[in-house]
mmCIF file of C-alpha atoms in Angstrom:
data_model
loop_
_atom_site.group_PDB
_atom_site.id
_atom_site.type_symbol
_atom_site.label_atom_id
_atom_site.label_comp_id
_atom_site.label_asym_id
_atom_site.label_seq_id
_atom_site.Cartn_x
_atom_site.Cartn_y
_atom_site.Cartn_z
ATOM 1 C CA LEU A 1422 28.227 -0.453 0.223
ATOM 2 C CA MET A 1423 29.938 -0.790 -3.140
ATOM 3 C CA ALA A 1424 29.091 2.826 -4.021
ATOM 4 C CA LEU A 1425 30.488 3.913 -0.672
ATOM 5 C CA ALA A 1426 33.695 1.934 -1.287
ATOM 6 C CA THR A 1427 33.997 3.551 -4.718
ATOM 7 C CA PHE A 1428 33.510 6.993 -3.177
ATOM 8 C CA ILE A 1429 36.119 6.347 -0.482
ATOM 9 C CA CYS A 1430 38.677 5.155 -3.048
ATOM 10 C CA PHE A 1431 38.148 8.206 -5.242
ATOM 11 C CA VAL A 1432 38.356 10.608 -2.294
ATOM 12 C CA ALA A 1433 41.419 8.934 -0.777
ATOM 13 C CA SER A 1434 43.272 9.020 -4.092
ATOM 14 C CA ARG A 1435 42.366 12.655 -4.739
ATOM 15 C CA SER A 1436 41.112 11.721 -8.177
ATOM 16 C CA HIS A 1437 39.144 13.924 -10.546
ATOM 17 C CA GLU A 1438 36.040 15.608 -9.115
ATOM 18 C CA ALA A 1439 33.744 13.953 -11.667
ATOM 19 C CA TYR A 1440 34.632 10.506 -10.322
ATOM 20 C CA THR A 1441 33.951 11.568 -6.755
ATOM 21 C CA ALA A 1442 30.740 13.398 -7.641
ATOM 22 C CA LEU A 1443 29.271 10.382 -9.432
ATOM 23 C CA ALA A 1444 30.130 8.095 -6.527
ATOM 24 C CA VAL A 1445 28.643 10.427 -3.907
ATOM 25 C CA ILE A 1446 25.478 10.951 -5.955
ATOM 26 C CA GLU A 1447 25.027 7.201 -6.266
ATOM 27 C CA VAL A 1448 25.521 6.762 -2.500
ATOM 28 C CA VAL A 1449 22.944 9.461 -1.730
ATOM 29 C CA ILE A 1450 20.352 8.187 -4.202
ATOM 30 C CA THR A 1451 20.782 4.625 -2.959
ATOM 31 C CA LEU A 1452 20.329 5.772 0.646
ATOM 32 C CA LEU A 1453 17.211 7.733 -0.309
ATOM 33 C CA PHE A 1454 15.641 4.715 -2.006
ATOM 34 C CA PHE A 1455 16.628 2.549 0.973
ATOM 35 C CA LEU A 1456 14.935 4.965 3.380
ATOM 36 C CA LEU A 1457 11.910 5.232 1.103
ATOM 37 C CA TYR A 1458 11.340 1.483 1.215
ATOM 38 C CA LEU A 1459 12.401 1.110 4.868
ATOM 39 C CA LEU A 1460 9.960 3.746 6.105
ATOM 40 C CA LYS A 1461 7.281 2.474 3.689
ATOM 41 C CA LEU A 1462 6.915 5.911 2.163
ATOM 42 C CA ASP A 1463 6.315 4.293 -1.217
ATOM 43 C CA LYS A 1464 2.929 3.124 0.107
ATOM 44 C CA LYS A 1465 2.018 6.651 1.251
ATOM 45 C CA MET A 1466 3.156 8.420 -1.934
ATOM 46 C CA LYS A 1467 1.210 6.468 -4.526
ATOM 47 C CA TRP A 1468 1.442 9.174 -7.188
ATOM 48 C CA LEU A 1469 4.678 7.625 -8.468
ATOM 49 C CA PHE A 1470 5.351 3.984 -9.270
ATOM 50 C CA TRP A 1471 8.514 3.686 -7.180
ATOM 51 C CA PRO A 1472 9.880 0.372 -8.519
ATOM 52 C CA LEU A 1473 9.891 1.855 -12.020
ATOM 53 C CA ALA A 1474 11.704 4.944 -10.722
ATOM 54 C CA ASP A 1475 14.232 2.610 -9.098
ATOM 55 C CA ILE A 1476 14.727 0.829 -12.443
ATOM 56 C CA PHE A 1477 15.316 4.138 -14.232
ATOM 57 C CA ASN A 1478 17.802 5.146 -11.537
ATOM 58 C CA SER A 1479 19.700 1.877 -11.955
ATOM 59 C CA VAL A 1480 19.848 2.162 -15.741
ATOM 60 C CA ILE A 1481 20.973 5.795 -15.732
ATOM 61 C CA ALA A 1482 23.533 5.091 -13.008
ATOM 62 C CA ALA A 1483 24.850 2.137 -15.033
ATOM 63 C CA VAL A 1484 25.393 4.337 -18.083
ATOM 64 C CA PHE A 1485 27.227 7.023 -16.097
ATOM 65 C CA LEU A 1486 29.257 4.432 -14.189
ATOM 66 C CA LEU A 1487 30.308 2.778 -17.438
ATOM 67 C CA VAL A 1488 31.706 6.009 -18.832
ATOM 68 C CA VAL A 1489 33.315 7.372 -15.681
ATOM 69 C CA CYS A 1490 34.786 4.104 -14.406
ATOM 70 C CA LEU A 1491 36.241 3.196 -17.787
ATOM 71 C CA PHE A 1492 37.935 6.595 -17.869
ATOM 72 C CA ALA A 1493 39.185 6.048 -14.319
ATOM 73 C CA ILE A 1494 40.639 2.649 -15.257
ATOM 74 C CA ILE A 1495 42.142 3.781 -18.563
ATOM 75 C CA ILE A 1496 43.722 6.962 -17.183
ATOM 76 C CA LYS A 1497 44.619 5.429 -13.766
ATOM 77 C CA THR A 1498 46.450 8.411 -12.369
ATOM 78 C CA ASN A 1499 47.198 6.394 -9.233
ATOM 79 C CA TYR A 1500 46.340 3.127 -7.530
ATOM 80 C CA GLY A 1501 43.303 4.529 -5.679
ATOM 81 C CA THR A 1502 41.725 5.737 -8.903
ATOM 82 C CA LEU A 1503 42.261 2.317 -10.459
ATOM 83 C CA VAL A 1504 40.690 0.533 -7.475
ATOM 84 C CA GLY A 1505 37.805 3.021 -7.427
ATOM 85 C CA GLY A 1506 37.222 2.369 -11.124
ATOM 86 C CA VAL A 1507 37.155 -1.383 -10.545
ATOM 87 C CA PHE A 1508 34.724 -0.972 -7.644
ATOM 88 C CA GLY A 1509 32.645 1.273 -9.897
ATOM 89 C CA LEU A 1510 32.504 -1.424 -12.564
ATOM 90 C CA VAL A 1511 31.346 -3.917 -9.934
ATOM 91 C CA LEU A 1512 28.706 -1.349 -8.941
ATOM 92 C CA LEU A 1513 27.749 -1.103 -12.617
ATOM 93 C CA VAL A 1514 27.079 -4.842 -12.709
ATOM 94 C CA LEU A 1515 25.051 -4.590 -9.492
ATOM 95 C CA CYS A 1516 22.976 -1.755 -10.977
ATOM 96 C CA ILE A 1517 22.214 -3.841 -14.051
ATOM 97 C CA VAL A 1518 21.275 -6.849 -11.907
ATOM 98 C CA ASP A 1519 19.047 -4.611 -9.773
ATOM 99 C CA ALA A 1520 17.276 -3.244 -12.843
ATOM 100 C CA VAL A 1521 16.719 -6.717 -14.325
ATOM 101 C CA VAL A 1522 15.451 -8.211 -11.055
ATOM 102 C CA LEU A 1523 13.066 -5.309 -10.453
ATOM 103 C CA PHE A 1524 11.843 -5.383 -14.048
ATOM 104 C CA ARG A 1525 11.038 -9.082 -13.755
ATOM 105 C CA LYS A 1526 9.346 -8.554 -10.400
ATOM 106 C CA ILE A 1527 6.922 -5.821 -11.476
ATOM 107 C CA SER A 1528 4.086 -6.130 -13.937
ATOM 108 C CA LEU A 1529 2.877 -2.971 -15.588
ATOM 109 C CA SER A 1530 -0.294 -4.397 -17.133
ATOM 110 C CA GLY A 1531 -1.511 -6.771 -14.431
ATOM 111 C CA PRO A 1532 -2.574 -6.233 -10.859
ATOM 112 C CA ARG A 1533 0.091 -5.415 -8.321
ATOM 113 C CA GLU A 1534 0.966 -7.966 -5.670
ATOM 114 C CA ARG A 1535 0.143 -7.219 -2.077
ATOM 115 C CA ASN A 1536 2.241 -8.313 0.867
ATOM 116 C CA HIS A 1537 -0.746 -8.718 3.142
ATOM 117 C CA PRO A 1538 -4.309 -9.833 2.460
ATOM 118 C CA THR A 1539 -6.902 -7.091 2.121
ATOM 119 C CA ARG A 1540 -9.909 -7.110 4.393
#
């Protein structure tokens, strides 16, 4: 929702295309991961360790959000760009929290947890 709010602020303020592109890419990637876990496709496609891919997505998004949102706040061509930059920085914090929580939840060397008992 925060990525969507950032996207809406950047679009409404007619800010630079790079700001809008980053926000829309983050919305799309977040929706794809949400659908992946909602439809349990991560269980069917076992060739990739999806929580680790989610961590990499969060870290890379945090780096891009840091750069773009700081530029949006520093330049602040209008009020919408400033608000979009602030929402983007909040999204940056959420991405970092997501990466830390997922990293603590997974174990790369030990056995993976199962949600249901095996028969």
